[in-house]
Coordinates of C-alpha atoms in Angstrom, one line a residue:
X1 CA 0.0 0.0 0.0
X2 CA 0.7 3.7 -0.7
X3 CA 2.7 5.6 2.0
X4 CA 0.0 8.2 3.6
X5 CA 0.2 11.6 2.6
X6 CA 1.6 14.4 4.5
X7 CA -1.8 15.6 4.4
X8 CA -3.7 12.9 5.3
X9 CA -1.4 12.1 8.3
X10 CA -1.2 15.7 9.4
X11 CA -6.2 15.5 8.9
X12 CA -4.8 12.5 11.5
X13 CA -3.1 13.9 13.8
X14 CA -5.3 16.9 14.0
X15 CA -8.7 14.3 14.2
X16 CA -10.6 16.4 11.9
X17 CA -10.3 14.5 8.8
X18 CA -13.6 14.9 7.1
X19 CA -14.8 14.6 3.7
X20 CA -15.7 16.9 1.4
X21 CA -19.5 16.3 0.8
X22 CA -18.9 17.9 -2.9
X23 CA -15.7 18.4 -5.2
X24 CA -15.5 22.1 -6.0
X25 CA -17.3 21.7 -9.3
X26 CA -20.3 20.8 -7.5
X27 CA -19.8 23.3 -4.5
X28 CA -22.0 26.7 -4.5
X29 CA -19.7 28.7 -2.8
X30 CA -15.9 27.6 -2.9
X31 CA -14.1 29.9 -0.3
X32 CA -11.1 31.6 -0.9
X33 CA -7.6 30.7 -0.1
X34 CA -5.7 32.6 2.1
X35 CA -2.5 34.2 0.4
X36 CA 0.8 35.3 1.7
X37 CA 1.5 39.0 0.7
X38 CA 3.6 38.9 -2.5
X39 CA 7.3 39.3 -2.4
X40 CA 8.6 42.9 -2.2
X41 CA 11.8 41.9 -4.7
X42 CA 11.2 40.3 -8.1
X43 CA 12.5 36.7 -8.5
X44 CA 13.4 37.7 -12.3
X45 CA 12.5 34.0 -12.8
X46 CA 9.6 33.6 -14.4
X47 CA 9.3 32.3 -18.5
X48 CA 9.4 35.5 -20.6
X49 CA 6.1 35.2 -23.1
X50 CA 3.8 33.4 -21.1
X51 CA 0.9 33.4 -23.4
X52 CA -2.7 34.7 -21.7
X53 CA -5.1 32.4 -22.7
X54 CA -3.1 28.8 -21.4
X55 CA -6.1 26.5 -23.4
X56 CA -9.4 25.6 -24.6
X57 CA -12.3 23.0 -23.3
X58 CA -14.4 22.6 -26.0
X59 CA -14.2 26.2 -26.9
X60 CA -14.2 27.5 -23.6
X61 CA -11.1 29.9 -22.6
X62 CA -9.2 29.1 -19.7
X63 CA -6.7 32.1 -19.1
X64 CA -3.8 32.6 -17.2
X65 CA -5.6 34.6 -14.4
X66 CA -8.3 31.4 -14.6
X67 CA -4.6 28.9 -13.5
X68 CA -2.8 31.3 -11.5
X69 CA -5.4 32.8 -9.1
X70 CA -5.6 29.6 -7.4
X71 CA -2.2 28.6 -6.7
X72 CA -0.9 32.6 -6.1
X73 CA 0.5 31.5 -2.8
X74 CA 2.0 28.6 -3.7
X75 CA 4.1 30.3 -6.9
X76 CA 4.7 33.3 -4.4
X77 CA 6.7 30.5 -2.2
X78 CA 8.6 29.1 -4.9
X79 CA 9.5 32.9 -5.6
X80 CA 10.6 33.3 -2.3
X81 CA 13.2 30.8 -2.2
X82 CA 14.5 31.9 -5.7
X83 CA 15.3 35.8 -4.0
X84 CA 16.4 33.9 -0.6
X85 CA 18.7 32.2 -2.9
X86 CA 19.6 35.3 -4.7
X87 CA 20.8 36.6 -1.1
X88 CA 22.5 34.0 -0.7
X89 CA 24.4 33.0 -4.0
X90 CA 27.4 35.9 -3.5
X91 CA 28.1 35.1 -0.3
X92 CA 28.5 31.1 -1.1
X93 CA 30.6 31.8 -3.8
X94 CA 33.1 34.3 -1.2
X95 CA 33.1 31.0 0.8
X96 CA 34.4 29.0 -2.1
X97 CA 36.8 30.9 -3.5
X98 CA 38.4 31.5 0.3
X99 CA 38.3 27.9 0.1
X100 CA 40.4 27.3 -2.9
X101 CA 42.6 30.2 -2.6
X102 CA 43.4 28.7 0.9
X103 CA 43.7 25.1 -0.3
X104 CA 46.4 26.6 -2.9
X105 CA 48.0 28.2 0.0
X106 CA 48.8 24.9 1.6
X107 CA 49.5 23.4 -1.4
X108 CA 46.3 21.2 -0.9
X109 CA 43.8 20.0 -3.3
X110 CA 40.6 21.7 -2.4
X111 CA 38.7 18.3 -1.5
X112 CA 41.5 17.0 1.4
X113 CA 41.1 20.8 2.6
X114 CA 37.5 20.6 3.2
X115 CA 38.2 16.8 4.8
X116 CA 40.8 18.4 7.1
X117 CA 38.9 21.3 8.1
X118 CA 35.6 20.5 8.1
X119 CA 34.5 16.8 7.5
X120 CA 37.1 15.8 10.1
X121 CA 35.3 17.9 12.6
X122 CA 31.4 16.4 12.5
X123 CA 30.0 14.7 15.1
X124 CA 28.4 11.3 13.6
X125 CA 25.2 11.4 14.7
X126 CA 24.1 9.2 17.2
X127 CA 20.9 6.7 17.1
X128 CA 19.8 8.0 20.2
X129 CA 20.1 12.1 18.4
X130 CA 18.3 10.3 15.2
X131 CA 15.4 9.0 16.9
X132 CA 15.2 12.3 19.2
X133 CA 14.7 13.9 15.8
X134 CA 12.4 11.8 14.6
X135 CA 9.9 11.8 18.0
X136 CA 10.3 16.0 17.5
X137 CA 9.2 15.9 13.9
X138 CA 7.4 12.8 13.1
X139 CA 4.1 14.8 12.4
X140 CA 5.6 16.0 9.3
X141 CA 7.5 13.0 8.1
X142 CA 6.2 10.6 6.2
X143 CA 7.2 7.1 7.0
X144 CA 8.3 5.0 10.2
X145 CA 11.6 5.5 12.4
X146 CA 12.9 2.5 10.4
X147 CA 11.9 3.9 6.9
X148 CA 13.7 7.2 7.4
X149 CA 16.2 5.8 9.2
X150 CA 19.1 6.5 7.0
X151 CA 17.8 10.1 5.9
X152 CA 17.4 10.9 9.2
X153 CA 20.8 10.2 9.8
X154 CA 22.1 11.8 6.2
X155 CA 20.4 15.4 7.1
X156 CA 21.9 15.3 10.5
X157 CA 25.1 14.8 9.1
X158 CA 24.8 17.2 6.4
X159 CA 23.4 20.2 8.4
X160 CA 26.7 19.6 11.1
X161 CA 28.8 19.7 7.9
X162 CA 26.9 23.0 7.1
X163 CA 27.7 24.2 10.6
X164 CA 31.4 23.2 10.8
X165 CA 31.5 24.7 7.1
X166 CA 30.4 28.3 8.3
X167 CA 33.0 28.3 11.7
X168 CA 35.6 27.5 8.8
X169 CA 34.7 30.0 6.4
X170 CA 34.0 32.6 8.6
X171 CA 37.8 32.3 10.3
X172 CA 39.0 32.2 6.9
X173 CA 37.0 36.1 6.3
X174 CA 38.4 37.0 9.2
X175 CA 41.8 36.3 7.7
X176 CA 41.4 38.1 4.5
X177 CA 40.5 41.1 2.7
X178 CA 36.7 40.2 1.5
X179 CA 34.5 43.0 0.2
X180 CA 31.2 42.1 -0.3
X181 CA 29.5 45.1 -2.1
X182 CA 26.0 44.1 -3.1
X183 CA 24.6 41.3 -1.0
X184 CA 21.8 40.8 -3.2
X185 CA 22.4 39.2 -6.5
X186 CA 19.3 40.8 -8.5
X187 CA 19.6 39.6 -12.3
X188 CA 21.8 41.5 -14.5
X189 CA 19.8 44.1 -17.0
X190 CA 22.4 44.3 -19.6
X191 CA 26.2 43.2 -20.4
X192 CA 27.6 46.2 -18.4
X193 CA 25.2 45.0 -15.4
X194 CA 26.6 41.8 -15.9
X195 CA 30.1 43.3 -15.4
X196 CA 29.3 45.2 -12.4
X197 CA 31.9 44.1 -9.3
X198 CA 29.3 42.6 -6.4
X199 CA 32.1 41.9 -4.3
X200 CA 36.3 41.3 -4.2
X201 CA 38.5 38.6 -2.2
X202 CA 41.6 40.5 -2.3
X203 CA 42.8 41.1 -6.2
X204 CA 40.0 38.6 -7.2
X205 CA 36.4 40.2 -8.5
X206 CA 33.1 38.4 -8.4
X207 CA 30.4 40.0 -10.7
X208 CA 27.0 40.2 -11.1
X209 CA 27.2 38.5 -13.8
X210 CA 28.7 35.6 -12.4
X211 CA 26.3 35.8 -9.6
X212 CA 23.6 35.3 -12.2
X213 CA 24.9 32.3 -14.3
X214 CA 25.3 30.4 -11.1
X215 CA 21.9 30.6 -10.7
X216 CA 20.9 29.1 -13.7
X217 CA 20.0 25.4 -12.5
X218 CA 17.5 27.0 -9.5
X219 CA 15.6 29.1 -11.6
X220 CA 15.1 26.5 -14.3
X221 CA 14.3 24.3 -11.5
X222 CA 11.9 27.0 -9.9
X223 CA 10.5 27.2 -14.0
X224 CA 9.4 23.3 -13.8
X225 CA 7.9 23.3 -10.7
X226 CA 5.4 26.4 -11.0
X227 CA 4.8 24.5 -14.9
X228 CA 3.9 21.6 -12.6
X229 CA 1.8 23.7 -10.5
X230 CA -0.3 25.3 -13.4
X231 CA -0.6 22.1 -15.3
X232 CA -2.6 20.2 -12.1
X233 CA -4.3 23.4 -11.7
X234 CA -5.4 23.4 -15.5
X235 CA -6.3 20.1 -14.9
X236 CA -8.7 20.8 -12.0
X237 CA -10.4 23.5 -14.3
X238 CA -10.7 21.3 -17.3
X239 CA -12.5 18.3 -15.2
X240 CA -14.7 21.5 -13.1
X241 CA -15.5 22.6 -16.9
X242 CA -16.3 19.7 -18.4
X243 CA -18.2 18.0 -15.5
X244 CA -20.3 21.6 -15.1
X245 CA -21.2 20.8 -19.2
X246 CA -22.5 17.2 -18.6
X247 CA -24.6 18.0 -15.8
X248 CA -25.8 20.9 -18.6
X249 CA -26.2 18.6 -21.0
X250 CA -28.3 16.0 -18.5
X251 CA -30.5 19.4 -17.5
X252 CA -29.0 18.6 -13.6
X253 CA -27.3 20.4 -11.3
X254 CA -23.7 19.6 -10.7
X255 CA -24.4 18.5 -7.1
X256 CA -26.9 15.7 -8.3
X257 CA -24.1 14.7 -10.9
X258 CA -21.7 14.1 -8.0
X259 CA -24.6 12.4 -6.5
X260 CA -25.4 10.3 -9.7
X261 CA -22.0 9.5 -10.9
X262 CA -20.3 9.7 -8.2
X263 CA -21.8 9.0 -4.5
X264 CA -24.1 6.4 -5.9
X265 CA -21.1 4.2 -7.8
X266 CA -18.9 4.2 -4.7
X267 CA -18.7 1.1 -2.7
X268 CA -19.1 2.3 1.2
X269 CA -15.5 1.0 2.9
X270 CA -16.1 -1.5 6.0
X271 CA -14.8 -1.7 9.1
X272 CA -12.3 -4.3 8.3
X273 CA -10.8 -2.4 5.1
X274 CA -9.9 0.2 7.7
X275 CA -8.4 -1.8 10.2
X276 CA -6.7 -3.2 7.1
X277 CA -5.0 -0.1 6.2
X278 CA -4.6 0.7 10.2
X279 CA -2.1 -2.9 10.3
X280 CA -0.7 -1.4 7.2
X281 CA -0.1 2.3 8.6
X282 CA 0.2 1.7 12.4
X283 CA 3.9 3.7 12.5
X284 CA 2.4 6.8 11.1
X285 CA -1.1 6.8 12.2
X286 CA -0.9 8.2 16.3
X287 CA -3.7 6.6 18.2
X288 CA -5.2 3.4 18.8
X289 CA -7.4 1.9 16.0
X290 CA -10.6 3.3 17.9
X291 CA -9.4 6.3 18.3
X292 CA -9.0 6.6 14.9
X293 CA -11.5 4.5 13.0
X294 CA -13.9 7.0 12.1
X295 CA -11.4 8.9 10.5
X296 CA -9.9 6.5 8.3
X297 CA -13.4 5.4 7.4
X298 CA -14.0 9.2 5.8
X299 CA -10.4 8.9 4.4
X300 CA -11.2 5.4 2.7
X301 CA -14.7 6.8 1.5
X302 CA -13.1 9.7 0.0
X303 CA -10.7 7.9 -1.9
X304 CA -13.6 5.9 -3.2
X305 CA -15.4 9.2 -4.4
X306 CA -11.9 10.4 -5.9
X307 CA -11.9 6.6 -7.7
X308 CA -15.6 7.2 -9.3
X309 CA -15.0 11.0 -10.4
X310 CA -11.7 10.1 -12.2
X311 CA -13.9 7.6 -14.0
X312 CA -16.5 9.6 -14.9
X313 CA -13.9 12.4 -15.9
X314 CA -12.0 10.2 -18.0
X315 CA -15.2 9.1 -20.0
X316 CA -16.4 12.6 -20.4
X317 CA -12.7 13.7 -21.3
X318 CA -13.1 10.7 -24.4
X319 CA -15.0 13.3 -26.4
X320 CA -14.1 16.6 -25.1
X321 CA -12.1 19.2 -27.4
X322 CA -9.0 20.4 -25.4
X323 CA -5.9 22.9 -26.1
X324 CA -3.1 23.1 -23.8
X325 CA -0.7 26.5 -24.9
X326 CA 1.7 26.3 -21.9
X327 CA 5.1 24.4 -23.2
X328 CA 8.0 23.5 -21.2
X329 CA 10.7 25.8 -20.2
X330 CA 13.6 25.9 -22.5
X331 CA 16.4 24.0 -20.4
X332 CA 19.5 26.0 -19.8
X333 CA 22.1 25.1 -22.2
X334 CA 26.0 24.5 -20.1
X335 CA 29.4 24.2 -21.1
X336 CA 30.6 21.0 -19.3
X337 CA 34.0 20.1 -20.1
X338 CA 34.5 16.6 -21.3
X339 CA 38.4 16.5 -21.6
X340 CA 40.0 14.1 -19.1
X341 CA 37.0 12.2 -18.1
X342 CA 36.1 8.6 -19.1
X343 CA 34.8 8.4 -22.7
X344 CA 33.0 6.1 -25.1
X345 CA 32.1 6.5 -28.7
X346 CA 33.6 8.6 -31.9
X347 CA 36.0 11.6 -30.5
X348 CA 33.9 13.5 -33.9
X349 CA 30.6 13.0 -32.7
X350 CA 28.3 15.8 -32.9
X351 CA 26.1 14.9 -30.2
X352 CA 27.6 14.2 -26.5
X353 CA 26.0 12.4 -23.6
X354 CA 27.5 13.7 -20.1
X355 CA 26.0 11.6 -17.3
X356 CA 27.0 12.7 -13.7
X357 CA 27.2 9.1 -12.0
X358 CA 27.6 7.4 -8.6
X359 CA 28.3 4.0 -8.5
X360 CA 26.4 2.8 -5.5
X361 CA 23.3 4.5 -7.0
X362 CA 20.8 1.7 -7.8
X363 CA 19.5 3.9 -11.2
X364 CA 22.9 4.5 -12.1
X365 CA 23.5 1.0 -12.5
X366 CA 19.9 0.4 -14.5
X367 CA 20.9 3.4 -16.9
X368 CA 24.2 2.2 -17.7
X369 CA 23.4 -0.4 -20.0
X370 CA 20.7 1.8 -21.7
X371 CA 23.5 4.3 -22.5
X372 CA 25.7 1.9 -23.8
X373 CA 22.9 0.8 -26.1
X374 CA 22.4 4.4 -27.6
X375 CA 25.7 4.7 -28.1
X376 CA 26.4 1.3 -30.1
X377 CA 22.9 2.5 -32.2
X378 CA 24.4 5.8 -32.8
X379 CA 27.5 5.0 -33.8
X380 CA 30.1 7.8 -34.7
X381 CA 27.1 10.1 -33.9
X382 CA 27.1 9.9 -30.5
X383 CA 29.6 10.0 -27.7
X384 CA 29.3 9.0 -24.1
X385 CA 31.2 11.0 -21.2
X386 CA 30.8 10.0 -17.5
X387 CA 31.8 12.4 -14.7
X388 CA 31.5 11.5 -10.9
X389 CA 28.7 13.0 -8.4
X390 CA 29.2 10.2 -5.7
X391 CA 26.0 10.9 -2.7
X392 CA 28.6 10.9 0.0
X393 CA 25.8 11.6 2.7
X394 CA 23.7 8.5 1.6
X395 CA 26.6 6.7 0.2
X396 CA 29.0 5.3 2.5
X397 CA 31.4 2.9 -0.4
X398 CA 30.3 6.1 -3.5
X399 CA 33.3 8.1 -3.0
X400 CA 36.3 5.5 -2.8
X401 CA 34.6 3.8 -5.5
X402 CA 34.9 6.7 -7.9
X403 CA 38.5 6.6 -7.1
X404 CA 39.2 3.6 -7.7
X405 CA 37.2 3.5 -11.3
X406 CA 39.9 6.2 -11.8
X407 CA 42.6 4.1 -10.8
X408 CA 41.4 1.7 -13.7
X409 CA 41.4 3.8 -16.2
X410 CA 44.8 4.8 -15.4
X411 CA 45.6 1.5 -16.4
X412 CA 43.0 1.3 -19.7
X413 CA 40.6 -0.7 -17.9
X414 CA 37.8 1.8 -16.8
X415 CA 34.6 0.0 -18.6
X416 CA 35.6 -2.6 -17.4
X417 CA 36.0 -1.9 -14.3
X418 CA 32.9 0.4 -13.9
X419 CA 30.6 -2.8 -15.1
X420 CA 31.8 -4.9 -12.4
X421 CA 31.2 -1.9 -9.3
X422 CA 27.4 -1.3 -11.2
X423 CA 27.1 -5.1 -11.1
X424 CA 27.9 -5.4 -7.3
X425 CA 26.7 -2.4 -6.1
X426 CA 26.3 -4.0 -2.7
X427 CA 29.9 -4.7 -2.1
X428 CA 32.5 -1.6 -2.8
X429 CA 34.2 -1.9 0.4
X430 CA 38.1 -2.1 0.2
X431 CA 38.3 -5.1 -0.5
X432 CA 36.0 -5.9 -3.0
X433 CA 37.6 -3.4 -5.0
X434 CA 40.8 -4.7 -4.7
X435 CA 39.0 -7.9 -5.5
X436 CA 37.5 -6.1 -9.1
X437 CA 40.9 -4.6 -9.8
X438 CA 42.2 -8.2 -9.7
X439 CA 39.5 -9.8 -12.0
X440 CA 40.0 -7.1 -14.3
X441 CA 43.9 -8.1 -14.4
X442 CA 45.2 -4.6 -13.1
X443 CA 48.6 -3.9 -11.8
X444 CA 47.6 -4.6 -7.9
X445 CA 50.6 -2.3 -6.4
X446 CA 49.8 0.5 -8.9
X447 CA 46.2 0.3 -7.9
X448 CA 46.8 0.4 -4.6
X449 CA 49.0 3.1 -4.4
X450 CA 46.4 5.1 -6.4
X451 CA 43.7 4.3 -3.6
X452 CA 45.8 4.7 -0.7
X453 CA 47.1 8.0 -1.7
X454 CA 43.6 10.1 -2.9
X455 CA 45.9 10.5 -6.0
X456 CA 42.2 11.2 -7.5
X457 CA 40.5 12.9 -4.4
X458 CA 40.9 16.2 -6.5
X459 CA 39.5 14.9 -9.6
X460 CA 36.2 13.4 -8.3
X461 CA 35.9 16.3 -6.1
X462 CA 36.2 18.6 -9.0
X463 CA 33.5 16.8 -11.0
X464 CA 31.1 17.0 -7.8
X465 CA 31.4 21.1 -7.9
X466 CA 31.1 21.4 -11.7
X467 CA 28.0 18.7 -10.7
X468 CA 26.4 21.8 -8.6
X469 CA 27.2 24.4 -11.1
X470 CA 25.1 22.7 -13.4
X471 CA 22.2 22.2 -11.1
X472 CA 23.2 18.4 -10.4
X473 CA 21.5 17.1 -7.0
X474 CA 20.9 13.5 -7.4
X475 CA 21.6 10.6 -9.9
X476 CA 22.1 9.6 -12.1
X477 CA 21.8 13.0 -14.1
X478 CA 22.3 13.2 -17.9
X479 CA 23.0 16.0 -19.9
X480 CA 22.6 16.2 -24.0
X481 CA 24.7 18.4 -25.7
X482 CA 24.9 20.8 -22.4
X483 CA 21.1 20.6 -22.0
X484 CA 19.5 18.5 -19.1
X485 CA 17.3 15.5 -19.7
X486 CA 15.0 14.9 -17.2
X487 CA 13.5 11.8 -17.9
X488 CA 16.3 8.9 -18.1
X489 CA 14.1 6.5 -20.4
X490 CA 15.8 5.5 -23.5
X491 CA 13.0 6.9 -25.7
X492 CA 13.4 10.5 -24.1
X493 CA 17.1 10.2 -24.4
X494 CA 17.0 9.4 -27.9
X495 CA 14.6 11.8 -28.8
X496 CA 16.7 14.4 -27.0
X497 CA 19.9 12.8 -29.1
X498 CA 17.4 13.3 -32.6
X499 CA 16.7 16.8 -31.9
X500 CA 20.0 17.7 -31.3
X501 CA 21.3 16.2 -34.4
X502 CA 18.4 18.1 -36.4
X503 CA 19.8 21.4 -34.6
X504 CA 23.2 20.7 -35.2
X505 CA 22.6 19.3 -38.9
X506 CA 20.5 22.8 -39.7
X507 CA 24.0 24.8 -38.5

């Protein structure tokens, strides 16, 4: 069974789920949300040339003000975050470059830095901390002690990182000659904008401009999920619409519809379906079965009505005549350099395939053979490069790994190597990768003294920055001729790989 909703768990705890007698097509008077007051800066993030009419239900407009209305507060968060992060953006990238200049300094590569001075210095969290955290916040979790076990543990981890990071950094100000002239990295409004000096660390300038092209991956990010946003609320229109037409049509009112179509054809749940899903849901339901029977009863019966409207909806929807003008934001396009990394295909292809990877990833090790696929069916068209993001905070074995694939292909062996860590993803300790480098006949002492060393610290670590500068967060994450592909099927990634050889054909 499904995990329970954040919503329906928090109607739980509260003991006031109820259901809604009528969907809002069939309510008289649908009261208004209450919005947060818009935000006081502009986000400069929204898609230039929105149109203002966003489709048609059988003829019927349905404009932007119709979509947006709705979910004002929600896009005003989302916003938000996007001029919080503005705020933010110059001051992280001080931080880094204090980082690197000092790493240089020592004569350090930037990744054993940041282990010395920071990594070294968090506090493992302890199981005692992780289920403290989880009592304190378990009304907005979703899942049981043991489900979010690990995570727990991971964000713990993380936000001491976080914490040691800022100590280290802010010594390091302390230290040197930082100017920070404009803490507020508003988007530039022209190429002399883009120029303007936003702050100095010593002889070295950061601009506006640079500001603003780190921000690229958030507010493409912030793009898709308010496109998300307007498409479910589009939705919700189309089905009030076309459901407010059929009871027309029948010479009804909506609310005897709902009653008709919907009420009527929904089986009433019993007692032992909701002790049923009770069993199934005891870790994050609080309260005894009798305490919270009735409540689940009205959650099962409104799922039933949600079952019999969907029907009904996708029946009427058979027939219906519907436009949808709102498109997909056009993905940032990034320069991600593909010299030194691990490489398969023609050097002349015209189309490349950069896929940020982590070998302990479970959908790394399903994509790889897809890619290798697209790349034999392409042929000199194509070209595969792989760069490292290993999920250090989830992945204990992601990291050394990484390394050690380096290692290999020091020695010509990196595919082969690479299959055999996807292949055993549940053994890249030590020696299991001594193991691999052994099957795959490398030179053992080499290997080792690669390993041992962090002769490739730097290089991983390297990849795992560019990684963020290109929006990167999870994996794996592939990118077609500099453009992100969000879906990792083959059929998206070869129609990504089509229209980019139609672009680069029509040059």
């Amino acid at each position: 069974m499904k995990k329970l909703s954040l919503m329906l768990l928090s109607l739980l705890m509260c003991g006031n789920l109820a259901i809604a007698a009528m969907p809002s097509w069939a309510s008289q008077t649908p009261s208004a949300a209450q919005r947060p007051p818009a935000p006081a800066v502009e986000c400069a993030c929204e898609v230039k040339g929105l149109p203002e009419v966003y489709g048609t239900v059988n003829g019927v407009k349905i404009t932007a003000k119709d979509v947006d209305d709705p979910i004002k507060d929600k896009i005003q968060q989302l916003q938000a975050s996007v001029i919080e992060a503005r705020k933010q953006q110059i001051n992280n990238m001080v931080d880094a470059k204090l980082i690197e200049a000092e790493a240089k300094k020592r004569n350090l590569p930037a990744a054993k830095l940041i282990d010395l001075e920071i990594t070294s210095k968090v506090k493992e969290p302890t199981e005692s901390e992780a289920s403290a955290f989880y009592e304190q916040n378990k009304d907005r979790l979703q899942g049981s002690y043991a489900q979010l076990h690990d995570e727990i543990l991971a964000y713990l981890r993380a936000q001491r990182h976080d914490i040691e990071g800022k100590r280290y950094t802010t010594r390091l100000r302390a230290a040197s000659q930082v100017k920070v002239l404009n803490s507020i990295a508003t988007q530039p409004k022209d190429e002399a904008d883009r120029a303007r000096v936003v702050a100095t660390i010593g002889a070295e300038n950061i601009t506006l401009g640079d500001a603003d092209r780190a921000l690229r991956p958030l507010i493409f990010e912030y793009q898709e999920k308010v496109l998300e946003l307007r498409k479910a609320q589009f939705d919700v229109i189309i089905n009030d619409l076309l459901l407010g037409q059929e009871a027309q049509k029948r010479k009804i009112t909506d609310k005897q519809l709902f009653e008709a179509e919907v009420v009527a054809k929904s089986k009433k749940p019993t007692e032992e379906e909701a002790k049923k899903f009770y069993d199934e849901n005891t870790a994050q339901i609080p309260g005894t079965f009798a305490e919270t029977k009735d409540q689940i009863l009205k959650y099962l019966q409104q799922q039933e009505y949600q079952k019999a409207e969907d029907e009904l909806v996708k029946l009427i929807r058979k027939d219906a005549q519907i436009q949808v003008f709102l498109t997909d934001p056009d993905p940032p396009v990034y320069e991600i350099a593909i010299d030194d990394q691990p490489t398969k295909g023609s050097a002349s292809a015209t189309v490349t395939i950069v896929e940020f990877t982590d070998f302990q990833c479970p959908s790394c090790g399903k994509t790889a053979p897809v890619l290798d696929e697209i790349v034999k069916e392409y042929g000199d068209k194509v070209k595969l490069v792989v760069r490292d993001f290993p999920l250090t905070q989830i992945h204990a074995y992601a990291l050394k790994a990484a390394e050690a694939a380096e290692a290999a292909r020091e020695q010509g062996k990196y595919w082969e190597y690479a299959e055999l860590l996807f292949k055993n993803q549940e053994k890249l300790d030590a020696q299991s990768l001594l193991a691999y480098a052994n099957q795959v006949g490398l030179d053992i002492k080499k290997f080792q003294e690669a390993i041992t060393s962090g002769k490739y610290l730097e290089k991983v670590q390297r990849d795992v920055e560019d990684g963020y500068k290109f929006g990167v967060t999870g994996t794996p994450t592939l990118f077609v001729n500099g453009k992100r592909v969000k879906d990792k099927s083959k059929e998206t990634l070869k129609a990504a790989i089509d229209a980019a050889l139609r672009t680069t054909a029509a040059k």
